[in-house]
């Protein structure tokens, strides 16, 4: 017997799952190949200043924040498979704009369109997963995350090798590789089962129900603070090592490589038990505690690194990675379990909006805090308090573990 929303038969379901996982991996390979060197490409090949680059990226990010909610409602009214293919194709086309004769206007337009397309793509993919795999959505999302990390690591290695061998032409080659990966994702998306909305449900979609759904908003805010592990690992730790320790430069890329490998090995295993609200909330809370413990260890790694300092640093990297794995798995579980099944696109857009806000504010916050060792415990507290409060509230509001998926938004009585 097939589950509602699943594809027909075991083989088609397996094929759809494989397609989603491969799509995440190809996207990540292209991102690893180009994104890891795009700043150098912008400055050395396109001759853009750091100020121009930051303004273009920030402007596009803010436009994405403004459009993501109405776009989420649109995703609930159309075939999400077609929308997924359209966005991947549009991003591939937009990226070709970097190959046009350089101009400041062209750079701003191209960068804005590329970043906007990527921002809008983010909530569509989990919305597709939610509809195609109603009972295994967190497991599929975890497998996709593993594929993403593996693809990004391989893409980064490919980028490093290409830049080592080639010159200016290598940047354009990496750009074309990224374009090719998006084009391949279009083909995969078109082979997925259709994910169409039920016209009979249109009357239930007026307004933004997700913004009035108190449990879902609490989960969204908790994820916004809990996901500070991203900024801590990608920005705070490198700044700390480079400016407050005598660590050699090769340590930073080595840390990111270890992070990717651990995610590949542990993500699926540590994502178990997140299929219910209570289980997902507990997993997210454990991930936030892991981040806080990592921050506590990093307090004692400043100055000249000793054998003890190196040990503490290694333990902190492992804890930050475990935080990433478990906090994100818990967040995925909450974003699926608390969403109105008739408004999955809208709900995933709201959830993604909270993460986008963290991606804008988090780097600024972490950069300011890690200017001294006292900043690490402050970062831990900023993460722990809101997630702890949210966990207690979600446990109180959580529906029966055996309850069916939600079909109405709103605040519990």
XYZ file of C-alpha atoms in Angstrom:
413
model
C 0.000 0.000 0.000
C 1.402 3.383 -0.990
C 1.423 6.352 1.357
C -0.331 9.580 0.361
C 2.095 11.857 -1.390
C 4.634 9.141 -2.077
C 5.421 8.125 -5.624
C 3.835 4.938 -6.919
C 5.681 1.783 -6.093
C 8.972 1.081 -4.381
C 11.173 1.564 -7.438
C 9.813 5.032 -8.378
C 10.159 6.153 -4.741
C 13.754 4.953 -4.705
C 14.402 6.653 -8.048
C 12.953 9.940 -6.784
C 15.022 9.761 -3.598
C 18.164 9.041 -5.619
C 17.353 11.984 -7.886
C 17.007 14.374 -4.933
C 20.264 13.163 -3.361
C 22.172 13.415 -6.655
C 20.728 16.880 -7.278
C 22.043 18.141 -3.925
C 25.446 16.609 -4.658
C 25.733 18.148 -8.125
C 24.626 21.535 -6.829
C 27.255 21.332 -4.093
C 29.996 20.217 -6.478
C 29.327 23.241 -8.662
C 29.214 25.511 -5.624
C 32.448 24.062 -4.279
C 34.117 24.485 -7.668
C 33.081 28.110 -8.185
C 31.946 29.611 -4.867
C 35.209 28.726 -3.134
C 37.045 30.945 -5.633
C 34.372 33.447 -6.664
C 35.731 36.328 -4.563
C 39.109 35.932 -6.240
C 37.321 35.742 -9.615
C 35.395 38.924 -8.884
C 38.502 40.858 -7.827
C 41.165 39.543 -10.209
C 39.177 38.776 -13.373
C 36.187 41.126 -13.188
C 38.213 43.852 -11.445
C 35.579 44.542 -8.798
C 36.499 46.199 -5.489
C 35.641 44.629 -2.106
C 33.079 47.388 -1.552
C 31.336 46.688 -4.848
C 31.266 42.962 -4.114
C 29.806 43.382 -0.619
C 27.158 45.865 -1.781
C 26.066 43.573 -4.643
C 25.839 40.495 -2.399
C 24.070 42.336 0.431
C 21.560 44.005 -1.888
C 20.654 40.680 -3.475
C 20.291 39.052 -0.052
C 17.888 41.732 1.172
C 15.817 41.494 -2.020
C 15.647 37.748 -1.460
C 14.401 38.292 2.104
C 11.597 40.488 0.768
C 10.486 38.065 -1.947
C 10.836 34.698 -0.238
C 7.424 34.724 1.497
C 5.267 35.539 -1.553
C 7.378 33.101 -3.541
C 6.620 30.394 -0.990
C 2.897 30.943 -1.504
C 3.424 30.692 -5.255
C 5.208 27.355 -4.722
C 2.036 25.997 -3.073
C -0.055 26.796 -6.174
C 2.083 25.320 -8.961
C 3.943 22.118 -9.753
C 6.998 22.366 -7.500
C 8.916 19.985 -9.739
C 8.568 22.438 -12.631
C 9.463 25.331 -10.331
C 12.564 23.465 -9.182
C 13.635 22.920 -12.789
C 12.855 26.531 -13.721
C 14.944 27.982 -10.887
C 17.946 25.756 -11.618
C 17.758 26.691 -15.299
C 17.404 30.387 -14.513
C 20.437 30.378 -12.199
C 22.522 28.624 -14.869
C 21.479 31.275 -17.388
C 22.098 34.158 -14.989
C 25.616 32.925 -14.199
C 26.568 33.187 -17.854
C 26.255 36.943 -17.368
C 29.685 36.890 -15.725
C 31.148 35.975 -19.117
C 29.817 39.135 -20.766
C 32.128 42.169 -21.178
C 32.816 43.475 -17.637
C 30.803 46.471 -16.427
C 29.707 47.615 -13.009
C 26.026 47.549 -14.008
C 26.338 44.074 -15.485
C 28.106 42.847 -12.356
C 25.372 44.176 -10.054
C 22.562 42.783 -12.213
C 24.186 39.361 -12.651
C 25.105 39.000 -8.971
C 21.650 40.097 -7.834
C 19.891 37.624 -10.134
C 22.181 34.712 -9.195
C 21.899 35.276 -5.438
C 18.152 35.883 -5.674
C 17.676 32.664 -7.629
C 19.666 30.702 -5.050
C 17.692 32.220 -2.163
C 14.382 31.314 -3.798
C 15.605 27.802 -4.598
C 16.341 27.009 -0.943
C 12.720 26.591 0.310
C 11.499 24.852 -2.851
C 13.737 21.795 -2.460
C 12.571 20.873 1.070
C 8.976 21.547 -0.006
C 9.416 18.995 -2.806
C 10.936 16.508 -0.351
C 8.063 17.051 2.100
C 5.448 16.176 -0.511
C 7.261 13.280 -2.181
C 8.339 11.567 1.062
C 5.749 12.303 3.777
C 6.976 9.577 6.160
C 10.735 9.663 5.475
C 11.283 13.347 4.748
C 13.891 13.928 7.482
C 15.847 10.828 6.413
C 15.823 12.005 2.794
C 16.878 15.507 3.839
C 19.728 14.002 5.878
C 20.891 11.907 2.921
C 20.742 15.016 0.733
C 22.844 16.926 3.289
C 25.460 14.178 3.221
C 25.510 14.367 -0.570
C 25.836 18.142 -0.378
C 28.846 18.007 1.934
C 30.558 15.330 -0.134
C 29.896 17.268 -3.333
C 31.142 20.532 -1.886
C 34.349 18.929 -0.628
C 35.035 17.345 -4.026
C 34.194 20.600 -5.799
C 36.583 22.544 -3.583
C 39.377 20.055 -4.305
C 38.628 20.329 -8.021
C 38.751 24.123 -7.746
C 42.085 24.063 -5.942
C 43.590 21.763 -8.589
C 42.230 23.836 -11.482
C 43.553 27.094 -10.061
C 46.924 25.498 -9.332
C 47.284 24.318 -12.936
C 45.541 27.118 -14.849
C 45.482 30.899 -14.860
C 42.651 33.318 -15.634
C 40.987 30.773 -17.896
C 40.620 28.415 -14.941
C 38.126 30.779 -13.301
C 35.915 30.777 -16.379
C 36.187 27.005 -16.587
C 35.042 26.689 -12.959
C 32.146 29.028 -13.695
C 31.082 26.852 -16.629
C 31.327 23.744 -14.425
C 28.891 25.383 -11.999
C 26.564 26.262 -14.886
C 26.725 22.661 -16.103
C 25.796 21.362 -12.638
C 22.703 23.583 -12.525
C 21.767 22.409 -16.034
C 22.105 18.775 -14.894
C 19.822 19.560 -11.933
C 17.192 20.774 -14.410
C 17.195 17.388 -16.137
C 16.946 15.541 -12.819
C 14.119 17.780 -11.576
C 12.086 17.118 -14.730
C 12.322 13.360 -14.074
C 10.883 13.663 -10.552
C 7.193 12.873 -9.986
C 4.893 15.870 -10.357
C 4.170 17.741 -7.107
C 0.959 19.599 -7.860
C -1.315 21.494 -5.514
C -4.928 20.464 -4.988
C -7.151 23.238 -6.409
C -9.783 22.433 -3.789
C -7.411 23.705 -1.086
C -6.977 27.198 -2.587
C -9.557 28.713 -0.228
C -7.369 27.779 2.748
C -4.340 29.656 1.440
C -5.362 33.291 1.867
C -2.904 35.338 3.906
C 0.270 34.037 5.557
C -0.880 31.382 8.014
C 2.713 30.498 8.896
C 3.213 33.966 10.375
C 0.251 33.383 12.703
C 1.299 29.864 13.712
C 2.896 30.345 17.117
C 4.580 26.918 17.478
C 6.060 27.190 14.001
C 7.334 30.725 14.632
C 8.922 29.590 17.901
C 10.671 26.765 16.024
C 11.802 29.219 13.334
C 13.287 31.617 15.895
C 14.949 28.725 17.732
C 16.590 27.607 14.496
C 17.759 31.159 13.837
C 19.723 31.161 17.111
C 20.630 27.463 17.156
C 22.205 27.648 13.690
C 24.832 30.112 14.916
C 27.156 27.108 14.756
C 27.492 27.920 11.032
C 28.936 31.367 11.671
C 31.000 30.048 14.585
C 32.660 27.387 12.414
C 32.980 29.216 9.098
C 33.776 32.732 10.362
C 34.430 32.880 14.100
C 36.888 30.001 14.324
C 39.027 31.055 11.309
C 39.187 34.649 12.612
C 40.121 33.391 16.075
C 42.876 31.125 14.774
C 44.361 33.710 12.428
C 44.271 36.691 14.808
C 44.490 35.225 18.311
C 46.694 32.143 17.917
C 49.886 31.153 16.116
C 48.081 28.506 14.039
C 49.433 28.174 10.475
C 47.144 29.118 7.584
C 46.612 25.532 6.426
C 44.670 24.752 9.613
C 41.530 26.574 8.416
C 40.907 24.562 5.218
C 41.874 21.406 7.114
C 39.144 22.122 9.671
C 36.541 22.529 6.927
C 37.658 19.264 5.338
C 37.321 17.419 8.670
C 33.892 18.993 9.117
C 32.694 17.762 5.716
C 34.027 14.248 6.306
C 32.357 13.966 9.711
C 29.044 15.145 8.277
C 29.255 12.508 5.548
C 29.930 9.777 8.114
C 27.558 10.811 10.910
C 24.656 12.830 9.462
C 22.214 9.993 8.729
C 22.957 8.179 11.991
C 22.556 11.281 14.189
C 19.394 12.397 12.367
C 17.348 9.485 13.684
C 14.508 10.202 16.070
C 13.604 13.591 14.578
C 10.334 12.567 12.979
C 8.200 13.988 15.819
C 8.033 17.438 17.382
C 9.391 16.291 20.736
C 12.154 14.203 19.182
C 13.186 16.993 16.823
C 13.154 19.590 19.617
C 15.333 17.375 21.835
C 17.805 16.781 18.998
C 18.049 20.494 18.245
C 18.629 21.235 21.941
C 21.432 18.667 22.115
C 23.022 20.276 19.068
C 22.904 23.707 20.704
C 24.504 22.291 23.860
C 27.295 20.853 21.692
C 27.920 24.326 20.238
C 28.040 25.817 23.734
C 30.569 23.193 24.864
C 32.727 23.950 21.810
C 32.643 27.662 22.672
C 33.721 26.848 26.240
C 36.738 24.891 24.952
C 37.759 27.613 22.488
C 38.117 30.072 25.372
C 41.327 28.263 26.338
C 42.971 28.074 22.905
C 44.205 31.659 22.563
C 47.876 32.574 22.248
C 50.602 30.096 21.397
C 49.123 26.690 20.713
C 50.406 23.913 22.975
C 49.621 20.194 22.762
C 46.727 20.801 25.166
C 45.484 23.713 23.041
C 45.597 21.597 19.886
C 43.595 18.886 21.681
C 40.990 21.396 22.825
C 40.838 22.843 19.313
C 40.276 19.414 17.763
C 37.558 18.636 20.324
C 35.873 21.986 19.600
C 35.839 21.277 15.862
C 34.236 17.876 16.469
C 31.639 19.423 18.798
C 30.802 22.187 16.299
C 30.337 19.544 13.631
C 28.091 17.464 15.899
C 26.190 20.674 16.614
C 25.726 21.235 12.886
C 24.550 17.665 12.324
C 22.100 17.384 15.221
C 20.797 20.971 15.317
C 20.036 21.004 11.609
C 18.418 17.547 11.778
C 16.214 18.716 14.640
C 15.368 21.894 12.745
C 14.393 19.895 9.636
C 12.148 17.693 11.762
C 10.417 20.710 13.300
C 10.020 22.493 9.959
C 8.241 19.430 8.551
C 6.255 18.270 11.602
C 4.869 21.721 12.450
C 4.013 22.767 8.899
C 0.497 22.843 7.485
C 0.556 20.129 4.829
C -1.476 22.333 2.462
C 1.019 25.200 2.727
C 4.377 23.427 2.727
C 5.980 25.955 0.360
C 4.828 28.901 2.460
C 5.947 27.279 5.712
C 9.357 26.298 4.342
C 9.806 29.861 3.067
C 9.120 31.283 6.536
C 11.497 28.770 8.089
C 14.134 29.605 5.478
C 13.607 33.312 6.116
C 14.734 32.844 9.716
C 17.866 31.069 8.527
C 18.540 33.800 5.967
C 18.323 36.426 8.711
C 20.873 34.448 10.725
C 23.149 34.313 7.683
C 23.039 38.116 7.479
C 23.295 38.914 11.203
C 25.287 35.892 12.424
C 28.600 36.773 10.746
C 28.445 40.321 12.119
C 27.604 39.068 15.613
C 30.287 36.382 15.674
C 32.925 38.708 14.239
C 32.246 41.225 16.998
C 32.229 38.611 19.774
C 35.403 36.674 18.953
C 37.611 39.722 19.270
C 38.374 38.391 22.777
C 38.170 35.069 24.603
C 35.160 36.329 26.585
C 33.183 36.395 23.335
C 32.980 32.611 23.110
C 30.905 32.090 26.300
C 28.740 35.055 25.256
C 28.051 33.308 21.947
C 27.155 30.118 23.821
C 24.619 31.958 25.986
C 23.085 33.723 22.975
C 22.480 30.316 21.425
C 21.411 28.417 24.536
C 18.793 30.732 26.049
C 16.332 31.078 23.139
C 16.693 27.442 22.075
C 16.194 26.275 25.663
C 13.021 28.341 26.037
C 11.756 27.173 22.648
C 12.406 23.522 23.537
C 10.283 23.794 26.686
C 7.475 25.529 24.800
C 7.514 23.014 21.954
C 7.423 20.103 24.394
C 4.361 21.684 26.011
C 2.662 22.361 22.670
C 3.722 19.165 20.906
C 0.863 17.085 19.495
C 0.477 13.401 20.248
C 3.445 11.529 18.790
C 1.075 9.391 16.735
C -0.965 12.327 15.436
C -1.302 12.757 11.650
C 0.453 15.625 9.850
C -0.981 19.066 10.574
C -3.459 20.482 8.077
C -4.262 23.757 9.807
C -1.982 26.476 11.054
C -2.602 28.373 14.242
C -1.835 28.609 17.907
C -2.561 25.767 20.286
C -5.175 26.395 22.882
